[in-house]
Coordinates of C-alpha atoms in Angstrom, one line a residue:
X211 CA -16.5 43.1 15.2
X212 CA -15.4 46.1 13.3
X213 CA -17.2 46.5 9.8
X214 CA -17.8 42.7 9.4
X215 CA -14.4 41.9 10.5
X216 CA -13.5 40.2 14.1
X217 CA -10.8 41.3 16.0
X218 CA -8.9 37.9 15.7
X219 CA -8.8 38.4 11.4
X220 CA -8.1 41.9 11.7
X221 CA -5.0 40.9 13.1
X222 CA -3.8 38.2 10.9
X223 CA -0.3 39.5 9.3
X224 CA -1.4 37.7 5.5
X225 CA -5.3 36.3 6.2
X226 CA -6.2 33.6 4.0
X227 CA -9.1 31.1 3.3
X228 CA -9.0 28.0 5.7
X229 CA -9.5 25.8 2.5
X230 CA -6.4 27.7 1.0
X231 CA -4.6 27.0 4.0
X232 CA -5.4 23.2 4.1
X233 CA -4.5 22.4 0.4
X234 CA -1.7 24.2 0.3
X235 CA -0.3 22.4 2.9
X236 CA -1.8 19.5 1.0
X237 CA 0.8 20.1 -2.0
X238 CA 3.4 21.3 0.4
X239 CA 3.6 17.6 1.9
X240 CA 3.6 16.2 -1.6
X241 CA 0.2 15.7 -2.7
X242 CA -0.4 16.7 -6.0
X243 CA -4.1 14.9 -6.5
X244 CA -6.8 14.6 -4.3
X245 CA -9.7 11.6 -5.0
X246 CA -13.0 11.3 -3.6
X247 CA -16.3 12.5 -4.4
X248 CA -18.7 15.5 -4.3
X249 CA -21.4 16.2 -2.0
X250 CA -22.9 19.6 -0.7
X251 CA -21.2 19.6 2.3
X252 CA -17.7 19.9 0.4
X253 CA -18.4 21.4 -3.0
X254 CA -17.4 25.1 -1.7
X255 CA -14.0 23.8 -0.2
X256 CA -13.4 21.7 -3.7
X257 CA -13.5 25.5 -5.5
X258 CA -10.5 25.9 -3.7
X259 CA -8.3 22.9 -5.3
X260 CA -6.7 24.3 -8.7
X261 CA -5.6 27.5 -7.0
X262 CA -3.5 25.0 -4.6
X263 CA -2.2 23.7 -7.3
X264 CA -3.9 20.3 -6.9
X265 CA -6.2 18.1 -9.5
X266 CA -9.2 16.5 -8.6
X267 CA -9.6 13.1 -9.4
X268 CA -13.4 12.1 -9.1
X269 CA -13.9 8.8 -8.4
X270 CA -17.2 6.1 -8.8
X271 CA -17.5 5.6 -5.5
X272 CA -15.9 6.6 -2.1
X273 CA -15.1 3.1 -0.8
X274 CA -12.8 3.2 -4.3
X275 CA -11.9 6.5 -4.0
X276 CA -9.8 5.4 -0.4
X277 CA -8.5 1.9 -2.3
X278 CA -7.1 4.4 -4.6
X279 CA -5.6 7.2 -2.1
X280 CA -4.0 4.3 -0.5
X281 CA -2.6 3.3 -4.0
X282 CA -1.3 7.1 -4.4
X283 CA 0.4 7.4 -1.2
X284 CA 2.4 3.8 -1.5
X285 CA 4.2 5.2 -4.5
X286 CA 3.8 9.1 -3.9
X287 CA 4.7 9.4 0.1
X288 CA 1.4 10.0 1.1
X289 CA -2.5 10.6 -0.5
X290 CA -5.5 12.4 0.5
X291 CA -9.2 11.9 -0.5
X292 CA -12.6 14.0 0.2
X293 CA -15.6 13.0 1.4
X294 CA -19.0 13.7 2.2
X295 CA -20.5 13.8 5.8
X296 CA -22.3 10.3 6.7
X297 CA -23.1 8.9 3.3
X298 CA -20.0 9.7 1.8
X299 CA -17.4 9.0 4.3
X300 CA -19.0 5.7 5.9
X301 CA -18.2 4.7 2.7
X302 CA -14.9 5.2 2.5
X303 CA -14.6 3.8 5.8
X304 CA -13.2 0.3 4.9
X305 CA -10.4 1.3 2.6
X306 CA -9.3 4.1 5.0
X307 CA -9.6 0.8 7.3
X308 CA -6.9 -0.9 5.3
X309 CA -5.2 1.9 5.1
X310 CA -4.3 2.0 9.1
X311 CA -3.9 -1.5 9.2
X312 CA -1.4 -1.2 6.6
X313 CA 0.4 1.9 7.8
X314 CA -0.6 4.0 5.1
X315 CA -0.4 7.7 5.3
X316 CA -4.1 8.8 3.7
X317 CA -5.8 12.3 4.5
X318 CA -9.3 11.7 5.2
X319 CA -10.8 15.6 4.6
X320 CA -15.1 15.1 5.5
X321 CA -17.0 18.5 4.7
X322 CA -20.0 18.5 7.5
X323 CA -22.7 20.9 7.9
X324 CA -21.7 23.8 9.6
X325 CA -21.1 24.7 13.3
X326 CA -24.6 26.4 13.9
X327 CA -25.8 23.6 12.3
X328 CA -24.2 21.3 14.2
X329 CA -25.0 23.5 17.7
X330 CA -28.6 23.6 17.0
X331 CA -28.4 20.1 16.5
X332 CA -31.0 20.2 13.4
X333 CA -32.5 17.6 11.7
X334 CA -30.3 17.3 8.4
X335 CA -30.0 15.2 5.7
X336 CA -27.1 12.7 5.8
X337 CA -27.1 12.6 9.8
X338 CA -28.8 9.3 11.9
X339 CA -31.5 12.2 12.8
X340 CA -30.6 12.3 16.3
X341 CA -28.8 15.3 16.3
X342 CA -25.2 14.2 17.0
X343 CA -22.8 15.1 14.5
X344 CA -19.6 13.6 15.9
X345 CA -20.8 9.6 15.6
X346 CA -19.1 9.4 12.7
X347 CA -15.7 11.3 13.6
X348 CA -16.0 8.8 16.8
X349 CA -16.0 5.8 14.2
X350 CA -13.3 7.0 12.4
X351 CA -11.0 8.0 15.3
X352 CA -10.3 4.0 15.9
X353 CA -8.6 4.1 12.5
X354 CA -7.1 7.4 12.4
X355 CA -4.1 8.2 14.1
X356 CA -5.3 11.8 14.8
X357 CA -8.5 13.2 14.4
X358 CA -9.1 17.1 13.7
X359 CA -12.3 19.1 14.3
X360 CA -11.9 22.5 12.1
X361 CA -14.4 24.2 14.4
X362 CA -12.4 27.4 15.9
X363 CA -10.5 29.5 13.8
X364 CA -8.0 30.5 16.0
X365 CA -6.8 26.6 16.3
X366 CA -7.6 25.5 12.8
X367 CA -4.3 26.7 11.4
X368 CA -2.4 24.5 14.3
X369 CA -4.9 21.7 13.9
X370 CA -4.0 21.2 10.2
X371 CA -0.6 21.5 10.9
X372 CA -0.2 18.4 13.8
X373 CA -2.7 16.5 12.1
X374 CA -0.7 16.5 8.8
X375 CA 2.6 16.0 11.1
X376 CA 1.1 12.9 12.4
X377 CA 0.0 11.4 9.4
X378 CA 3.4 11.7 7.9
X379 CA 5.7 10.7 10.4
X380 CA 3.1 7.7 12.1
X381 CA 2.5 6.5 8.6
X382 CA -1.3 6.2 9.4
X383 CA -4.7 8.1 8.1
X384 CA -6.1 11.1 10.0
X385 CA -9.2 12.5 9.8
X386 CA -10.1 16.0 9.1
X387 CA -13.6 17.2 9.7
X388 CA -14.2 20.8 7.6
X389 CA -17.5 22.5 8.7
X390 CA -19.2 24.3 5.5
X391 CA -18.9 27.6 7.3
X392 CA -15.0 27.3 8.6
X393 CA -14.2 27.2 4.5
X394 CA -13.9 31.0 4.0
X395 CA -12.8 31.9 7.3
X396 CA -9.3 33.2 7.7
X397 CA -6.6 32.1 9.3
X398 CA -2.6 33.2 8.8
X399 CA -1.0 32.6 6.2
X400 CA 2.0 33.5 7.1
X401 CA 2.3 30.1 8.6
X402 CA 3.0 29.2 5.0
X403 CA 6.1 30.5 4.5
X404 CA 7.7 27.7 6.8
X405 CA 6.9 24.0 5.6
X406 CA 5.7 21.9 8.4
X407 CA 8.5 20.0 10.1
X408 CA 8.3 16.3 8.6
X409 CA 11.7 15.0 9.9
X410 CA 11.1 12.2 12.5
X411 CA 12.2 12.6 15.9
X412 CA 15.5 11.3 16.8
X413 CA 16.0 8.7 19.7
X414 CA 17.3 9.4 22.9
X415 CA 21.4 9.4 22.3
X416 CA 22.0 6.8 25.1
X417 CA 19.0 4.2 24.9
X418 CA 20.0 4.2 21.0
X419 CA 24.0 3.6 21.6
X420 CA 22.7 1.0 24.2
X421 CA 20.9 -0.8 21.8
X422 CA 23.1 -0.4 18.9
X423 CA 25.7 -2.2 21.3
X424 CA 24.0 -5.0 21.9
X425 CA 22.6 -6.0 18.3
X426 CA 26.4 -5.7 17.2
X427 CA 27.2 -8.1 19.9
X428 CA 24.8 -10.3 18.7
X429 CA 25.6 -10.2 14.9
X430 CA 29.7 -9.8 15.3
X431 CA 28.9 -13.2 17.5
X432 CA 26.6 -14.6 14.8
X433 CA 27.7 -17.4 12.5
X434 CA 24.7 -17.2 10.1
X435 CA 22.7 -14.2 10.1
X436 CA 20.6 -13.2 8.0
X437 CA 18.1 -10.0 7.3
X438 CA 14.2 -10.3 7.1
X439 CA 12.6 -7.2 5.3
X440 CA 8.8 -6.7 6.1
X441 CA 6.1 -3.8 5.1
X442 CA 6.7 -1.5 7.2
X443 CA 10.2 -1.2 6.4
X444 CA 9.2 0.8 3.2
X445 CA 5.9 2.3 4.9
X446 CA 8.1 4.1 7.6
X447 CA 11.0 4.7 5.1
X448 CA 13.7 3.0 6.0
X449 CA 15.0 1.3 2.7
X450 CA 18.1 3.3 2.2
X451 CA 19.3 2.5 5.8
X452 CA 18.4 -1.5 4.7
X453 CA 20.4 -1.7 1.5
X454 CA 23.4 0.8 3.1
X455 CA 23.3 -2.6 5.7
X456 CA 23.1 -5.2 2.6
X457 CA 25.6 -3.5 0.3
X458 CA 28.4 -3.1 3.4
X459 CA 28.0 -6.9 5.1
X460 CA 26.7 -8.6 1.9
X461 CA 24.6 -10.2 4.6
X462 CA 21.7 -12.6 2.7
X463 CA 18.6 -10.8 2.6
X464 CA 14.9 -11.9 2.5
X465 CA 11.6 -10.6 2.1
X466 CA 8.1 -11.4 3.4
X467 CA 4.8 -11.3 0.4
X468 CA 4.1 -7.7 2.3
X469 CA 7.7 -6.5 2.0
X470 CA 8.0 -7.9 -1.7
X471 CA 9.8 -5.1 -3.6
X472 CA 11.5 -3.7 -0.9
X473 CA 14.4 -5.2 -1.9
X474 CA 16.6 -5.2 -5.0
X475 CA 15.8 -8.8 -6.1
X476 CA 19.0 -8.3 -8.2
X477 CA 20.8 -8.2 -6.0
X478 CA 23.7 -10.9 -5.4
X479 CA 22.6 -10.9 -2.0
X480 CA 18.7 -11.6 -2.3
X481 CA 17.6 -15.0 -1.0
X482 CA 13.7 -14.8 -2.0
X483 CA 10.2 -14.5 -0.1
X484 CA 10.3 -16.5 3.7
X485 CA 6.8 -17.1 4.6
X486 CA 6.9 -20.0 7.1
X487 CA 6.2 -23.5 5.5
X488 CA 5.2 -21.7 1.9
X489 CA 9.1 -20.6 1.5
X490 CA 10.9 -22.1 -1.2
X491 CA 13.2 -25.1 0.5
X492 CA 16.2 -23.3 0.5
X493 CA 14.6 -20.0 1.8
X494 CA 12.9 -22.4 4.6
X495 CA 16.2 -23.7 5.4
X496 CA 18.1 -20.9 5.6
X497 CA 15.9 -18.5 7.2
X498 CA 15.0 -21.2 9.9
X499 CA 18.3 -22.2 10.7
X500 CA 20.0 -19.0 11.3
X501 CA 21.5 -18.6 14.6
X502 CA 20.5 -14.9 14.4
X503 CA 17.2 -13.0 12.3
X504 CA 17.6 -9.4 11.8
X505 CA 13.6 -8.8 11.1
X506 CA 13.2 -5.1 10.0
X507 CA 9.7 -3.4 9.9
X508 CA 7.6 -7.0 10.8
X509 CA 4.1 -7.5 10.6
X510 CA 3.3 -11.2 11.8
X511 CA -0.2 -11.4 10.2
X512 CA -1.4 -15.3 9.4
X513 CA -1.2 -14.5 5.7
X514 CA 2.2 -13.0 5.5
X515 CA 3.7 -15.9 7.2
X516 CA 1.5 -18.8 5.6
X517 CA -0.6 -19.3 8.5
X518 CA 1.8 -18.5 11.4
X519 CA 3.7 -21.0 10.2
X520 CA 7.5 -19.3 11.0
X521 CA 9.7 -21.5 12.8
X522 CA 11.8 -18.6 14.1
X523 CA 13.2 -19.0 18.1
X524 CA 13.1 -15.3 20.0
X525 CA 16.3 -16.1 21.3
X526 CA 17.8 -16.1 17.5
X527 CA 15.9 -13.0 16.8
X528 CA 16.1 -9.1 16.6
X529 CA 13.1 -7.1 15.7
X530 CA 13.3 -4.0 14.3
X531 CA 10.4 -1.5 14.4
X532 CA 8.9 2.1 14.0
X533 CA 8.3 3.0 17.3
X534 CA 10.6 0.1 19.9
X535 CA 12.9 -2.4 19.0
X536 CA 12.9 -5.9 20.4
X537 CA 16.3 -7.8 20.8
X538 CA 15.5 -11.5 22.1
X539 CA 13.6 -11.4 25.1
X540 CA 14.4 -7.5 25.8
X541 CA 12.1 -4.5 24.5
X542 CA 13.4 -1.0 23.9
X543 CA 10.3 1.3 23.8
X544 CA 10.8 4.4 21.6
X545 CA 13.8 3.8 20.1
X546 CA 13.2 3.7 16.5
X547 CA 14.6 1.7 13.9
X548 CA 15.7 4.4 11.4
X549 CA 18.6 5.8 13.9
X550 CA 19.5 2.0 14.9
X551 CA 20.0 0.9 11.3
X552 CA 21.8 4.1 10.4
X553 CA 24.3 3.6 13.5
X554 CA 24.5 -0.5 12.9
X555 CA 26.0 0.4 9.4
X556 CA 28.3 3.4 10.9
X557 CA 29.6 0.8 13.8
X558 CA 29.8 -2.8 12.6
X559 CA 33.1 -4.3 12.1
X560 CA 33.4 -6.0 9.0
X561 CA 36.4 -8.2 10.1
X562 CA 33.8 -10.3 12.6
X563 CA 30.5 -10.3 10.1
X564 CA 30.0 -13.8 9.0
X565 CA 28.4 -14.2 5.4
X566 CA 27.2 -17.2 3.7
X567 CA 25.4 -17.5 0.0
X568 CA 21.9 -17.0 -0.5
X569 CA 20.1 -19.9 -1.8
X570 CA 20.2 -20.0 -5.3
X571 CA 17.2 -18.1 -6.8
X572 CA 15.4 -20.3 -10.6
X573 CA 17.2 -18.1 -13.2
X574 CA 14.4 -15.6 -14.5
X575 CA 11.7 -17.6 -16.7
X576 CA 12.9 -21.0 -15.9
X577 CA 10.1 -23.4 -16.6
X578 CA 8.7 -24.7 -13.2
X579 CA 10.5 -28.6 -12.9
X580 CA 8.0 -31.4 -13.7
X581 CA 6.0 -29.3 -15.8
X582 CA 4.8 -29.7 -19.4
X583 CA 6.2 -27.6 -22.2
X584 CA 3.3 -27.6 -24.1
X585 CA 2.6 -24.6 -26.1
X586 CA -1.0 -25.3 -26.5
X587 CA -1.7 -26.3 -22.6
X588 CA -3.8 -24.0 -20.5
X589 CA -2.3 -21.6 -18.5
X590 CA -1.2 -22.6 -15.2
X591 CA -0.5 -20.2 -12.1
X592 CA 2.8 -21.9 -10.7
X593 CA 3.9 -21.4 -14.9
X594 CA 2.6 -17.9 -15.4
X595 CA 4.0 -16.6 -12.4
X596 CA 7.5 -18.0 -12.9
X597 CA 7.3 -17.0 -16.5
X598 CA 5.8 -13.2 -15.8
X599 CA 9.1 -12.1 -14.6
X600 CA 10.6 -11.8 -18.5
X601 CA 7.9 -9.5 -19.3
X602 CA 8.3 -6.9 -16.0
X603 CA 10.8 -4.5 -16.8
X604 CA 12.9 -1.9 -14.2
X605 CA 10.8 0.6 -12.6
X606 CA 7.4 -1.1 -13.3
X607 CA 4.9 -1.0 -10.4
X608 CA 3.1 -4.3 -10.2
X609 CA -0.1 -4.4 -8.0
X610 CA -1.2 -7.9 -7.1
X611 CA -5.3 -9.0 -5.7
X612 CA -6.1 -10.5 -2.3
X613 CA -6.1 -14.1 -4.1
X614 CA -4.2 -16.0 -6.4
X615 CA -1.6 -12.5 -7.5
X616 CA -0.9 -12.2 -4.2
X617 CA 0.4 -15.6 -3.8
X618 CA 1.5 -16.1 -7.0
X619 CA 3.8 -13.2 -7.4
X620 CA 6.0 -14.8 -4.3
X621 CA 7.7 -17.2 -7.4
X622 CA 8.5 -13.9 -9.6
X623 CA 11.6 -12.3 -9.6
X624 CA 12.0 -8.8 -10.1
X625 CA 14.1 -6.9 -12.2
X626 CA 15.6 -4.0 -10.2
X627 CA 13.8 -1.2 -8.7
X628 CA 10.0 -2.6 -9.1
X629 CA 7.8 -1.3 -6.8
X630 CA 5.1 -4.3 -5.5
X631 CA 1.8 -3.2 -3.9
X632 CA -0.6 -5.7 -2.3
X633 CA -3.1 -5.5 0.7
X634 CA -1.9 -8.9 2.7
X635 CA -2.9 -7.9 6.2
X636 CA -6.0 -6.3 5.5
X637 CA -7.1 -8.4 2.7
X638 CA -9.9 -6.4 0.7
X639 CA -10.8 -7.9 -2.4
X640 CA -11.4 -5.4 -4.9
X641 CA -8.8 -3.5 -3.4
X642 CA -6.6 -3.3 -6.0
X643 CA -8.3 -2.2 -8.7
X644 CA -8.8 1.2 -6.8
X645 CA -5.3 1.1 -5.4
X646 CA -4.1 0.6 -9.4
X647 CA -5.8 3.8 -10.1
X648 CA -4.0 5.4 -7.8
X649 CA -0.2 4.4 -7.9
X650 CA -1.0 5.1 -12.0
X651 CA -1.6 8.6 -11.1
X652 CA 1.1 8.8 -8.6
X653 CA 3.6 8.1 -11.2
X654 CA 2.2 10.6 -13.9
X655 CA 2.3 13.3 -11.4
X656 CA 6.0 12.7 -10.1
X657 CA 7.3 12.2 -13.8
X658 CA 4.8 13.3 -16.3
X659 CA 2.7 11.4 -18.7
X660 CA 5.2 10.5 -20.9
X661 CA 7.9 9.3 -18.3
X662 CA 5.3 7.6 -16.2
X663 CA 6.2 4.1 -15.0
X664 CA 4.5 1.4 -15.9
X665 CA 1.7 0.2 -13.6
X666 CA 0.3 -3.4 -13.9
X667 CA -2.2 -5.3 -12.3
X668 CA -2.9 -8.8 -11.7
X669 CA -6.4 -8.9 -10.8
X670 CA -9.1 -12.1 -10.2
X671 CA -12.2 -11.8 -11.5
X672 CA -14.2 -11.9 -8.7
X673 CA -12.2 -9.3 -6.9
X674 CA -12.6 -6.9 -10.3
X675 CA -16.9 -7.2 -9.9
X676 CA -16.6 -5.5 -6.6
X677 CA -14.9 -2.6 -8.1
X678 CA -14.7 -2.2 -12.0
X679 CA -16.3 0.9 -12.1
X680 CA -13.0 2.6 -11.5
X681 CA -11.3 1.4 -14.7
X682 CA -13.4 4.3 -15.8
X683 CA -11.4 6.5 -13.9
X684 CA -8.3 5.1 -15.6
X685 CA -9.4 5.8 -19.0
X686 CA -10.8 9.1 -17.8
X687 CA -7.1 10.6 -16.7
X688 CA -5.2 8.5 -19.4
X689 CA -3.4 6.3 -17.1
X690 CA -0.9 4.1 -18.3
X691 CA -2.0 0.8 -17.0
X692 CA -2.0 -2.9 -17.9
X693 CA -4.8 -4.8 -16.4
X694 CA -4.6 -8.7 -16.1
X695 CA -7.5 -10.1 -15.5
X696 CA -7.5 -13.8 -14.0
X697 CA -10.6 -15.6 -15.2
X698 CA -11.2 -18.6 -13.2
X699 CA -14.9 -18.8 -12.4
X700 CA -14.7 -17.1 -8.9
X701 CA -13.5 -16.7 -5.3
X702 CA -10.3 -19.0 -5.7
X703 CA -9.0 -18.3 -2.2
X704 CA -12.2 -19.2 -0.9
X705 CA -12.7 -22.1 -2.5
X706 CA -9.2 -23.8 -1.0
X707 CA -10.4 -22.7 2.5
X708 CA -14.3 -24.3 2.2
X709 CA -16.6 -24.5 -0.5
X710 CA -15.0 -25.5 -3.2
X711 CA -18.0 -26.0 -5.4
X712 CA -20.6 -24.4 -3.2
X713 CA -22.6 -21.6 -5.0
X714 CA -21.4 -18.4 -2.9
X715 CA -18.1 -18.9 -3.9
X716 CA -19.3 -18.7 -7.7
X717 CA -20.1 -15.7 -9.6
X718 CA -21.7 -14.2 -12.7
X719 CA -19.6 -14.6 -16.0
X720 CA -18.9 -11.4 -17.4
X721 CA -17.5 -10.1 -21.3
X722 CA -14.4 -8.9 -19.2
X723 CA -12.7 -7.7 -22.5
X724 CA -15.8 -5.3 -23.1
X725 CA -15.4 -3.4 -19.9
X726 CA -13.5 -1.2 -21.4
X727 CA -15.5 0.2 -24.2
X728 CA -18.6 0.3 -21.6
X729 CA -16.3 2.8 -19.9
X730 CA -15.6 4.7 -22.3
X731 CA -12.2 3.7 -23.9
X732 CA -12.0 4.0 -27.6
X733 CA -9.7 2.5 -29.6
X734 CA -6.9 5.6 -29.3
X735 CA -7.2 4.8 -25.7
X736 CA -7.7 1.0 -25.0
X737 CA -7.2 -2.1 -26.5
X738 CA -8.2 -5.8 -24.9
X739 CA -6.8 -9.1 -25.1
X740 CA -7.9 -12.5 -24.5
X741 CA -5.7 -15.2 -23.8
X742 CA -6.5 -19.0 -22.7
X743 CA -3.3 -21.0 -23.7
X744 CA 0.7 -20.4 -23.0
X745 CA 1.2 -20.1 -27.0
X746 CA -0.8 -17.2 -26.6
X747 CA 0.7 -15.7 -23.4
X748 CA 4.2 -15.9 -25.2
X749 CA 2.5 -14.1 -28.1
X750 CA 1.2 -11.2 -26.1
X751 CA 4.2 -10.8 -23.9
X752 CA 6.3 -10.4 -27.0
X753 CA 3.9 -8.0 -28.9
X754 CA 6.1 -5.0 -29.2
X755 CA 2.4 -2.7 -29.1
X756 CA 1.5 -4.7 -26.3
X757 CA 4.6 -3.6 -24.1
X758 CA 5.1 -0.1 -25.7
X759 CA 1.9 1.5 -26.1
X760 CA 0.7 4.0 -24.0
X761 CA -3.2 3.8 -22.2
X762 CA -5.1 0.7 -21.1
X763 CA -4.1 -2.7 -22.0
X764 CA -6.9 -5.0 -20.5
X765 CA -6.3 -9.2 -20.7
X766 CA -8.6 -11.7 -19.8
X767 CA -6.6 -14.3 -19.1
X768 CA -7.8 -17.5 -18.5
X769 CA -7.0 -20.4 -15.7
X770 CA -8.1 -23.4 -14.4
X771 CA -11.1 -22.8 -12.2
X772 CA -9.3 -25.1 -9.1
X773 CA -5.7 -24.3 -10.2
X774 CA -3.7 -22.1 -7.1
X775 CA -0.4 -21.6 -6.3
X776 CA 0.9 -23.9 -3.7
X777 CA 1.5 -20.7 -1.1
X778 CA -2.3 -20.3 -1.1
X779 CA -3.4 -24.0 -0.3
X780 CA -0.9 -24.3 2.2
X781 CA -2.2 -20.5 3.6
X782 CA -5.5 -21.2 2.7
X783 CA -5.2 -25.0 4.9
X784 CA -4.2 -23.5 7.8
X785 CA -7.0 -20.6 7.7
X786 CA -9.8 -23.3 7.4
X787 CA -8.0 -25.4 10.4
X788 CA -7.6 -21.8 12.5
X789 CA -11.5 -21.2 11.6
X790 CA -12.5 -24.8 12.7
X791 CA -11.3 -24.3 16.0
X792 CA -13.3 -24.6 19.2
X793 CA -11.1 -23.9 22.1

């Protein structure tokens, strides 16, 4: 130590504080807003956010902040949340686990006690009182693709760079433990002049070429090939390659529920949503009678497959994933789909490709068959989801909550370039409110307040009651959001699984339209609406002010208690049967 400066610090070419280094790196990889809550172990670090060009969001609780960081990442590419040790980070764990489950890259930074306190085993607040300061990091390790404990200034810069690269490439959360006495330690700032390399590693050329040759062999021989695009095609950034393949071949293409929005639904090759037995008849028939299904980024969960009701043979399947490929029964570990797709597009022989037209999709806004046209009728699920496509615009962001909205949106045909956010695999009710806030902020960060995309949330009344506070964050940050609260008296998906009339599926009746005022909205920033009939829906959706005004539009939308999309009923029935299995 020389005059208070250690030799390591003295030898740094461009010394910067650790907090400045970390937040500058966040800015460099595309983050502009950071979600979270303040706590005494992260306060000093938060002072560094403005200098790095980052905006502090400030959420109502850590769970909502985690949901919001998830939604932000789905739109912006990557998100970040800052919590405090123990009490704060554990509140966020459910949201971080959902991001891990659904392949969403979120950087979780946890302000923690100093390394001195940790070494001394002090009996500090926010601890379990046993001197174990690693217990919460150990909990998060299973829902993080990398854990970085920033305890040694000599290693911190490399740890940060490695964690952020892993977060991006593996598209999953990382956990960064940030002690209070490391915030102002110096690290080498010269590293910031070189951006983190976020490019995907190349496949082994020979292995990749072999897989491409095998794929092309079966594709050229197939008489009825189709493409099936799922969530990991979105998360692992291969949609450009997928669209190149569709444009070149014109092969019929379908999406799964989790893949909704991955494909331009106005494309002539688009055939609809495939979810096994819950699919439209024409979709089900074409996919299940295909002699080659090329599945891209599949996550074959129960709700994504309508209760594991796929009827596809592995002998007629090719599955492309972010870290391996499967052709029939042969698996190729370490061969990533991005490189394979590129070469398939380059090398396929169009003279050998057989193309059948996709099933005819109903015209946008078509009234469902057998449905009453009465404008004074109550708003039914099947009518609403077939009607809402006329309200949507190009480039909208549509967020649907677990429940009727997640299933109903399958029947909605999107205009071009609509982004769809759902949490079908993890399925934590209340997620969509926070995710909507994060998504709306992300588009505002990308395009500015005037050019930000509309963000539209379809939320159940039961789910809203879990995370309603985040409406106040939407108002606080002047986000351009439309919220449809589906008021159908409780937990509909649970009712259809078990206990249709049981009290545990009931909720308290709220005056939903008054919530924006409670949360700080006024006539300039918020407008509330109540709609109970089809005529009122039609009037609202045709209202120019409703469509074009900025700020929050909050709609109470009433539907019958025991009404649900058919796809939800089928999936719930399968879930109930699975829950009742004894062996």
